[in-house]
Structures are given as C-alpha cells and as structure tokens.
Amino acid sequence: MRVLGLESSCDETACAVVESGEEGTVQVRADVVSSQARVHERFGGVVPELASRHHLLNLVPVLERALGDADVGLGDIDGIAVTRGPGLIGALLVAVQAAKAIAFSRGLPLVGVHHLEGHLLAPFLRDGPAGPPPPFPHLGLLVSGGHSSLVRVEDFGRYQVLGTTRDDAAGEAFDKVGKLLGLGYPAGPEVDRLAERGDPRAFPLPRAMLGPKGGLDFSFSGLKTAVAALLVDGPPGDAQRLADLCASFQAAVVEQLMRKTALALSRQQQSGAPYRAIVLSGGVACNRALRAAARALAEERGVAFHVAPPRWCTDNAAMIACAGYHRLRRGERADWTLNAIASLPL
Ligand code: KG4
Ligand code: ZN
C-alpha cells in the first residue's frame, strides 16, 4: 500500500509518499517540507493569515516535488492522509481541502489524522536500514511547539494521555525565552547550540510541578518568568552570560521532563503492565541534552529508547502518512464531511 500524506497545520507545507514496511514501519519514498520560518521570523512568531496564504501558494509545488521524488503519479497512490487538527484553522483547511479534491477526483480512500498521532509515530518511519521499531506498550514523551504530553501508547491508534502542560508547551518556552534572550524565531535550535558552551548550574532556575499535586502534568510559564526577571535590563550583552542562561534554562526544562517521565514509568511498573520503551517525539526531541537525558533514563530503567532523526521530529508529512497508513489498513475512511478542527484532543 502506498499512501500520500499532506500537512499544513502550522508554518510548514509538507507532502510525503510512504509504502508498507516491516513490523509496522513505513518506507519513506518522498518527504518534502517547505518551511515558512523566514516569512514569520520578523514577526517573532507565526502570523496565521500569512501561514494560510503561503500554504495556498506552496502546496501544489510541494506535492509535485514529492510525487517527482517518489517517481510516482497520482494513479500509483492507494490512499490519502491529511492532518485534520489540531493547529491553525486557516492553515489546516488548505491541506484538508487539497486532500479531499485529490481523493474525490481519483476515487481514493481518504483519512484524517491527528497531528500529535503523527508525531508519536515518527519513530516508525524508515528510509534505509534501521533497528526494530518501538515495542508496545510504550511511554511517549511528546514535546513540540504547541504541545507537551506524556502518552501511554498501547498500539497503533490506541493512546491514553497521562499528563499535559498546564500553560506553555516546552517548545513554546524555548521560543519565548529565546526571544527574551534576543535570539531569532524559532529559538529552540539556537538555545540548544548556545547551551553547549554554558554552565547549567550558573543560574538557579525553578523546577515547577514536582510536588505531589503536580502529577504527570508540566508547567513552563514560571520558568519563563524567572528568566525574564533576570533580564529586566534587556538581553545579555556578554556571550558567556548568554550561554550560561541558555544552559541553565535548558537544564530546568530537561529536568522537569525527565522527572515526570520517570514518575510515569514508576507508576506503570507498580501496576504490573510496564512500558517496554521510552519514545521521544515532537520538535523539541531534536534537543541534544533532552535526547541524551531520555536515553540515560531508559538505560537506567532497563527499557528501550527510541527517537526519530531530527528531520522527522519537527513537522513533516511522512509522519502523517504513517499514521494514516495504519488507519487506512484498519479500514478507516473519512467521508466528504471531513473538516479541519483547530483544537482536537488526542
Ligand atoms: O513539532 P514542531 O516542528 O511543531 C509543532 O508541532 O509545534 O516543533 C517546533 C518546536 C519549536 O518550538 C522549536 O523551537 C522546537 O520545536 N525545537 C527545539 C529544537 N529544535 C526545534 N527546541 C529545543 N531544542 C532544539 N534543538
Ligand atoms: Zn508538530
């Protein structure tokens, strides 16, 4: 089975072609992502109307390139998967309508995909030799620009959200703190890079929600406020102070994420149905300190660790095609009432 995936939930226009692989994985035949980062950079964040208009301009060229890269035509496609939410409504509508038009004109089965399901399944993408995919059940730590969640992943299509952020998402915290530090948008990759030269103990920043009432939820807005309080006179002029702030902030985020992940593992161990792996996903999963900490935690607890390569952690259509592939295989079909939904629970 060969599936075409379309994604336009935020500021990336993406199309991908995937095919059946081994053990629930899919082989990526084409994966094209057109980022609008440069359009939104000067505004310090995504401007929704501009995002919609650029998706409208970019989608067909991106689709043409994906089909060209895969060396297939629409006649070689067996099904279509599209992100139906959550995301910016005007942005989502572009790919949803395009997917419906292709499905209608070619008589193809269509399925709507939850954006976060795509992120969760990114470690099942393959484009060459790789080890076995994540075993079920596993604990998903999904950290992106819009979401931070711990998810019990029982099987394809069977998810239970265990905890989520009470305010800012982890990626949002990276971006907002980066803005305070005078960095560009999105700031996550730059904070990651600068933190390498900084001292994570230079500034004692708060680790929120670690008390018994915090449960498996996250909170990052207090951390952002604490950084802002250190910067009342503006971004640091001194390069070492900037690196130290990045390292201290990043360490506080990583520690909170790891403490909650460890707690979720312990709770499940006690219940007798232990997780077999920690699976890290979402744009913040590109962060090197977080990848290293999650890998170390998995080793310490004797479970496997899986994370996709960075290009599949940030927004892409291959992950949407993968989630759609499994839905289509289970016989799921969307009808012509398929619509975009801005806020959609997993
Ligand atoms: O998953 P994604 O591409 O989009 C959403 O669905 O939100 O995630 C984007 C987020 C941005 O907030 C970006 O700053 C963050 O991922 N990010 C990083 C890194 N690379 C991307 N955060 C920290 N360290 C990184 N290396
Ligand atoms: Zn995303």
Coordinates of C-alpha atoms and ligand atoms in Angstrom, one line a residue:
M1 CA 0.0 0.0 0.0
R2 CA 1.3 3.5 -1.0
V3 CA 0.0 6.5 0.9
L4 CA 0.2 10.2 0.1
G5 CA 0.4 12.4 3.2
L6 CA -0.4 16.1 3.4
E7 CA 0.4 18.5 6.3
S8 CA -0.3 22.3 6.8
S9 CA -1.2 22.7 10.4
C10 CA 1.3 25.5 11.3
D11 CA 4.1 27.0 9.2
E12 CA 5.4 24.0 7.3
T13 CA 3.8 22.9 4.0
A14 CA 4.6 19.2 3.6
C15 CA 3.8 16.3 1.3
A16 CA 5.2 12.7 1.6
V17 CA 4.8 9.3 -0.1
V18 CA 5.2 6.2 2.1
E19 CA 4.9 2.5 1.5
S20 CA 4.3 -0.6 3.7
G21 CA 7.4 -1.7 5.6
E22 CA 8.3 -4.4 8.1
E23 CA 6.9 -4.7 11.6
G24 CA 4.6 -1.7 11.3
T25 CA 7.2 0.6 9.9
V26 CA 6.7 2.5 6.7
Q27 CA 9.3 3.2 4.0
V28 CA 9.5 6.9 3.1
R29 CA 9.7 7.3 -0.7
A30 CA 9.5 11.1 -0.7
D31 CA 9.3 13.7 2.0
V32 CA 9.2 17.4 1.1
V33 CA 8.9 20.1 3.6
S34 CA 8.6 23.8 2.7
S35 CA 9.2 25.9 5.8
Q36 CA 7.8 29.4 6.2
A37 CA 10.2 30.2 9.0
R38 CA 11.6 33.1 7.1
V39 CA 8.2 34.6 6.4
H40 CA 7.3 34.7 10.1
E41 CA 10.8 35.4 11.6
R42 CA 10.5 39.2 11.6
F43 CA 7.2 38.9 13.5
G44 CA 8.8 36.8 16.2
G45 CA 6.1 34.1 15.8
V46 CA 3.7 32.6 13.2
V47 CA 1.2 35.0 11.7
P48 CA -1.9 32.8 11.0
E49 CA -3.2 34.6 7.9
L50 CA 0.2 34.7 6.3
A51 CA 0.6 31.0 7.1
S52 CA -2.6 30.1 5.3
R53 CA -1.7 32.2 2.2
H54 CA 1.7 30.6 1.9
H55 CA 0.3 27.1 2.2
L56 CA -2.1 28.0 -0.7
L57 CA 0.9 29.1 -2.8
N58 CA 3.2 26.3 -1.8
L59 CA 1.1 23.2 -1.6
V60 CA 0.9 22.2 -5.3
P61 CA 4.6 22.8 -6.0
V62 CA 5.4 20.7 -2.8
L63 CA 3.0 18.0 -4.0
E64 CA 4.6 17.9 -7.5
R65 CA 8.0 17.6 -6.0
A66 CA 7.0 14.8 -3.6
L67 CA 5.5 12.8 -6.5
G68 CA 8.6 13.5 -8.6
D69 CA 11.0 12.4 -5.8
A70 CA 9.0 9.2 -5.3
D71 CA 8.8 8.7 -9.1
V72 CA 5.1 8.1 -9.0
G73 CA 1.9 9.7 -10.3
L74 CA -1.4 10.1 -8.5
G75 CA -2.5 6.9 -10.3
D76 CA 0.1 5.0 -8.2
I77 CA -1.3 6.2 -4.9
D78 CA -3.6 3.9 -2.9
G79 CA -4.8 6.3 -0.2
I80 CA -4.6 9.8 1.2
A81 CA -3.9 11.0 4.7
V82 CA -4.2 14.6 5.8
T83 CA -3.7 16.4 9.2
R84 CA -7.2 17.5 10.3
G85 CA -6.1 19.1 13.6
P86 CA -5.1 20.5 16.0
G87 CA -3.4 23.6 14.5
L88 CA -4.2 27.0 13.0
I89 CA -7.6 26.7 11.4
G90 CA -6.9 28.6 8.2
A91 CA -3.7 26.7 7.7
L92 CA -5.2 23.3 8.3
L93 CA -8.0 24.0 5.8
V94 CA -5.6 24.3 2.9
A95 CA -4.3 20.7 3.0
V96 CA -7.7 19.2 4.1
Q97 CA -9.4 20.7 1.0
A98 CA -6.5 19.7 -1.3
A99 CA -6.7 16.1 0.1
K100 CA -10.4 16.0 -0.4
A101 CA -10.1 17.3 -4.0
I102 CA -7.4 14.6 -4.9
A103 CA -9.4 11.8 -3.2
F104 CA -12.6 12.9 -5.0
S105 CA -11.1 13.3 -8.4
R106 CA -9.1 10.0 -8.2
G107 CA -11.7 8.0 -6.3
L108 CA -9.2 7.3 -3.5
P109 CA -9.8 6.4 0.2
L110 CA -9.2 9.4 2.5
V111 CA -8.4 9.6 6.2
G112 CA -8.0 12.5 8.6
V113 CA -5.0 12.3 11.0
H114 CA -4.4 13.9 14.4
H115 CA -1.2 15.9 14.2
L116 CA 0.1 14.5 17.5
E117 CA -0.6 10.9 16.4
G118 CA 1.8 11.7 13.5
H119 CA 4.5 13.0 15.9
L120 CA 4.1 9.9 18.2
L121 CA 4.5 7.5 15.2
A122 CA 7.6 9.3 13.7
P123 CA 9.9 6.6 15.1
F124 CA 8.2 4.1 12.7
L125 CA 9.5 5.9 9.6
R126 CA 12.3 4.3 7.7
D127 CA 14.4 5.2 4.7
G128 CA 17.1 2.7 5.0
P129 CA 18.4 0.0 7.3
A130 CA 17.5 0.7 11.0
G131 CA 16.9 -1.3 14.1
P132 CA 13.4 -2.7 15.1
P133 CA 10.7 -0.1 15.8
P134 CA 9.4 0.8 19.3
P135 CA 7.7 -2.1 21.0
F136 CA 4.2 -1.7 22.6
P137 CA 3.1 -0.7 25.1
H138 CA 5.5 2.3 25.4
L139 CA 5.6 5.7 27.0
G140 CA 5.5 8.6 24.6
L141 CA 7.0 11.9 25.6
L142 CA 5.7 14.3 23.0
V143 CA 7.3 17.8 23.2
S144 CA 6.6 20.3 20.4
G145 CA 5.9 24.0 19.9
G146 CA 2.2 23.6 20.7
H147 CA 2.1 20.5 23.0
S148 CA 3.9 18.7 25.8
S149 CA 2.4 15.4 26.8
L150 CA 3.1 12.0 28.3
V151 CA 1.1 9.4 26.4
R152 CA 0.6 5.7 27.0
V153 CA 0.8 4.1 23.5
E154 CA -0.9 0.7 23.7
D155 CA -0.8 0.1 19.9
F156 CA -1.4 2.0 16.7
G157 CA -4.4 4.1 17.2
R158 CA -4.7 3.4 21.0
Y159 CA -3.5 6.3 23.1
Q160 CA -4.1 7.5 26.6
V161 CA -2.9 11.0 27.6
L162 CA -1.4 10.7 31.1
G163 CA -0.3 14.3 31.6
T164 CA -0.1 17.5 29.7
T165 CA 1.1 21.1 30.1
R166 CA -0.9 23.4 32.3
D167 CA 0.4 26.5 30.4
D168 CA 3.2 26.9 27.8
A169 CA 4.4 23.9 25.8
A170 CA 8.1 23.0 26.1
G171 CA 8.9 24.3 22.6
E172 CA 6.9 27.5 23.2
A173 CA 9.0 28.0 26.4
F174 CA 12.2 27.6 24.3
D175 CA 10.9 30.1 21.7
K176 CA 9.7 32.7 24.3
V177 CA 12.8 32.5 26.4
G178 CA 14.9 32.7 23.2
K179 CA 13.0 35.9 22.3
L180 CA 13.8 37.4 25.7
L181 CA 17.5 36.5 25.1
G182 CA 17.4 38.3 21.7
L183 CA 17.5 35.2 19.6
G184 CA 15.6 34.6 16.3
Y185 CA 12.4 32.5 15.8
P186 CA 12.1 29.6 16.4
A187 CA 14.7 29.9 19.1
G188 CA 14.9 26.2 20.2
P189 CA 17.8 25.1 17.9
E190 CA 19.8 28.2 18.8
V191 CA 19.3 27.8 22.6
D192 CA 20.4 24.1 22.2
R193 CA 23.6 25.3 20.3
L194 CA 24.5 28.1 22.8
A195 CA 23.8 25.9 25.8
E196 CA 26.7 23.6 24.8
R197 CA 29.1 26.3 25.9
G198 CA 27.2 27.3 29.0
D199 CA 27.2 26.2 32.7
P200 CA 23.8 24.6 33.5
R201 CA 24.3 25.5 37.2
A202 CA 25.1 29.2 36.7
F203 CA 21.6 30.3 37.4
P204 CA 19.3 28.5 39.9
L205 CA 16.0 28.4 37.9
P206 CA 12.8 26.8 39.3
R207 CA 11.8 23.2 38.5
A208 CA 7.9 23.5 38.6
M209 CA 5.2 20.9 39.4
L210 CA 7.5 18.4 41.1
G211 CA 5.3 18.2 44.2
P212 CA 2.6 15.5 44.7
K213 CA -0.2 17.8 43.3
G214 CA 1.7 18.2 40.0
G215 CA 1.1 14.5 39.0
L216 CA 2.2 13.9 35.4
D217 CA 1.4 17.4 34.2
F218 CA 4.0 20.0 33.2
S219 CA 4.3 23.8 33.6
F220 CA 6.9 26.1 32.0
S221 CA 5.5 29.6 32.3
G222 CA 7.1 30.1 35.8
L223 CA 10.5 29.2 34.4
K224 CA 10.0 31.8 31.6
T225 CA 9.0 34.4 34.1
A226 CA 12.1 33.6 36.2
V227 CA 14.3 34.1 33.1
A228 CA 12.5 37.4 32.3
A229 CA 13.2 38.6 35.9
L230 CA 17.0 38.1 35.2
L231 CA 16.7 40.1 32.1
V232 CA 15.0 43.3 33.2
D233 CA 17.7 45.3 31.6
G234 CA 17.3 43.5 28.2
P235 CA 19.1 40.6 26.5
P236 CA 22.6 39.7 27.9
G237 CA 25.4 41.6 26.2
D238 CA 28.0 39.1 27.4
A239 CA 28.4 35.9 25.3
Q240 CA 29.3 33.7 28.3
R241 CA 26.3 35.0 30.3
L242 CA 24.0 34.3 27.3
A243 CA 25.4 30.7 27.0
D244 CA 25.0 30.2 30.8
L245 CA 21.4 31.4 30.7
C246 CA 20.6 29.0 27.8
A247 CA 22.3 26.1 29.6
S248 CA 20.5 26.8 32.9
F249 CA 17.1 27.2 31.2
Q250 CA 17.5 24.1 29.1
A251 CA 18.6 22.1 32.2
A252 CA 15.5 23.2 34.1
V253 CA 13.2 22.1 31.1
V254 CA 15.0 18.8 30.7
E255 CA 14.9 18.0 34.4
Q256 CA 11.2 18.6 34.7
L257 CA 10.5 16.5 31.6
M258 CA 12.7 13.6 32.9
R259 CA 11.3 13.7 36.4
K260 CA 7.7 13.3 35.1
T261 CA 8.8 10.6 32.6
A262 CA 10.5 8.7 35.4
L263 CA 7.3 9.1 37.6
A264 CA 5.1 7.7 34.7
L265 CA 7.5 4.7 34.4
S266 CA 7.4 4.0 38.1
R267 CA 3.6 4.2 38.3
Q268 CA 3.2 1.7 35.5
Q269 CA 5.8 -0.6 36.9
Q270 CA 3.8 -0.8 40.1
S271 CA 0.6 -1.6 38.2
G272 CA 2.2 -4.7 36.6
A273 CA 2.0 -3.6 32.9
P274 CA 5.4 -2.0 32.5
Y275 CA 6.3 0.1 29.4
R276 CA 8.8 -1.5 27.1
A277 CA 10.3 1.7 25.8
I278 CA 10.5 5.5 26.1
V279 CA 9.7 7.1 22.8
L280 CA 10.6 10.8 22.4
S281 CA 8.9 12.9 19.7
G282 CA 8.0 16.4 18.6
G283 CA 10.2 19.3 17.5
V284 CA 11.9 19.6 21.0
A285 CA 13.0 16.0 20.6
C286 CA 15.7 17.5 18.4
N287 CA 17.3 18.9 21.6
R288 CA 20.6 17.1 22.2
A289 CA 20.5 17.5 26.0
L290 CA 17.0 16.1 26.1
R291 CA 17.8 13.2 23.8
A292 CA 20.8 12.3 26.0
A293 CA 18.9 12.5 29.2
A294 CA 16.0 10.4 27.9
R295 CA 18.4 7.8 26.6
A296 CA 20.1 7.7 30.0
L297 CA 16.8 7.3 31.9
A298 CA 15.7 4.5 29.6
E299 CA 19.1 2.7 30.2
E300 CA 18.8 3.2 34.0
R301 CA 15.2 1.7 33.9
G302 CA 16.1 -1.1 31.6
V303 CA 13.7 -0.2 28.8
A304 CA 14.4 0.6 25.1
F305 CA 14.8 4.1 23.9
H306 CA 13.5 5.4 20.5
V307 CA 13.7 8.8 18.8
A308 CA 13.4 9.7 15.2
P309 CA 16.1 11.5 13.3
P310 CA 15.7 15.3 13.8
R311 CA 14.1 15.9 10.3
W312 CA 11.2 13.6 11.3
C313 CA 10.8 15.2 14.9
T314 CA 9.8 18.6 13.5
D315 CA 6.7 18.9 11.4
N316 CA 6.6 16.8 8.3
A317 CA 4.1 14.9 6.2
A318 CA 5.8 11.5 6.3
M319 CA 4.6 11.0 10.0
I320 CA 1.1 12.0 8.9
A321 CA 1.2 9.5 6.0
C322 CA 2.5 6.8 8.5
A323 CA -0.4 7.4 11.0
G324 CA -2.8 7.5 8.0
Y325 CA -1.4 4.3 6.6
H326 CA -2.2 2.4 9.8
R327 CA -5.7 4.0 9.9
L328 CA -6.4 3.0 6.3
R329 CA -5.1 -0.5 6.9
R330 CA -7.6 -0.8 9.7
G331 CA -10.4 0.1 7.3
E332 CA -10.9 3.7 8.5
R333 CA -12.4 6.0 5.8
A334 CA -13.3 9.7 6.1
D335 CA -16.4 10.9 4.2
W336 CA -16.9 14.2 2.4
T337 CA -17.8 15.9 5.7
L338 CA -14.1 15.7 6.8
N339 CA -13.2 19.1 8.2
A340 CA -10.3 20.8 9.9
I341 CA -10.5 21.3 13.7
A342 CA -8.3 23.8 15.5
S343 CA -8.4 22.2 18.9
L344 CA -8.7 18.4 18.9
P345 CA -8.0 16.1 21.8
L346 CA -5.8 13.0 21.0
Ligands
KG4_1 O1 6.9 19.7 16.2 P1 7.2 21.0 15.8 O2 8.0 21.2 14.5 O3 6.0 21.9 15.6 C1 4.8 21.8 16.4 O4 4.0 20.9 16.1 O5 4.7 22.6 17.3 O6 8.1 21.8 17.0 C2 8.6 23.0 16.8 C3 9.3 23.4 18.1 C4 9.7 24.9 18.2 O7 9.2 25.4 19.4 C5 11.2 24.8 18.2 O8 11.8 25.9 18.9 C6 11.4 23.5 18.9 O9 10.4 22.6 18.4 N1 12.8 22.9 18.6 C7 13.7 22.8 19.6 C8 14.9 22.3 18.9 N2 14.6 22.1 17.6 C9 13.3 22.5 17.5 N3 13.7 23.0 20.9 C10 14.8 22.8 21.6 N4 16.0 22.3 21.1 C11 16.0 22.1 19.7 N5 17.2 21.6 19.2
ZN2 ZN 4.1 19.4 15.2

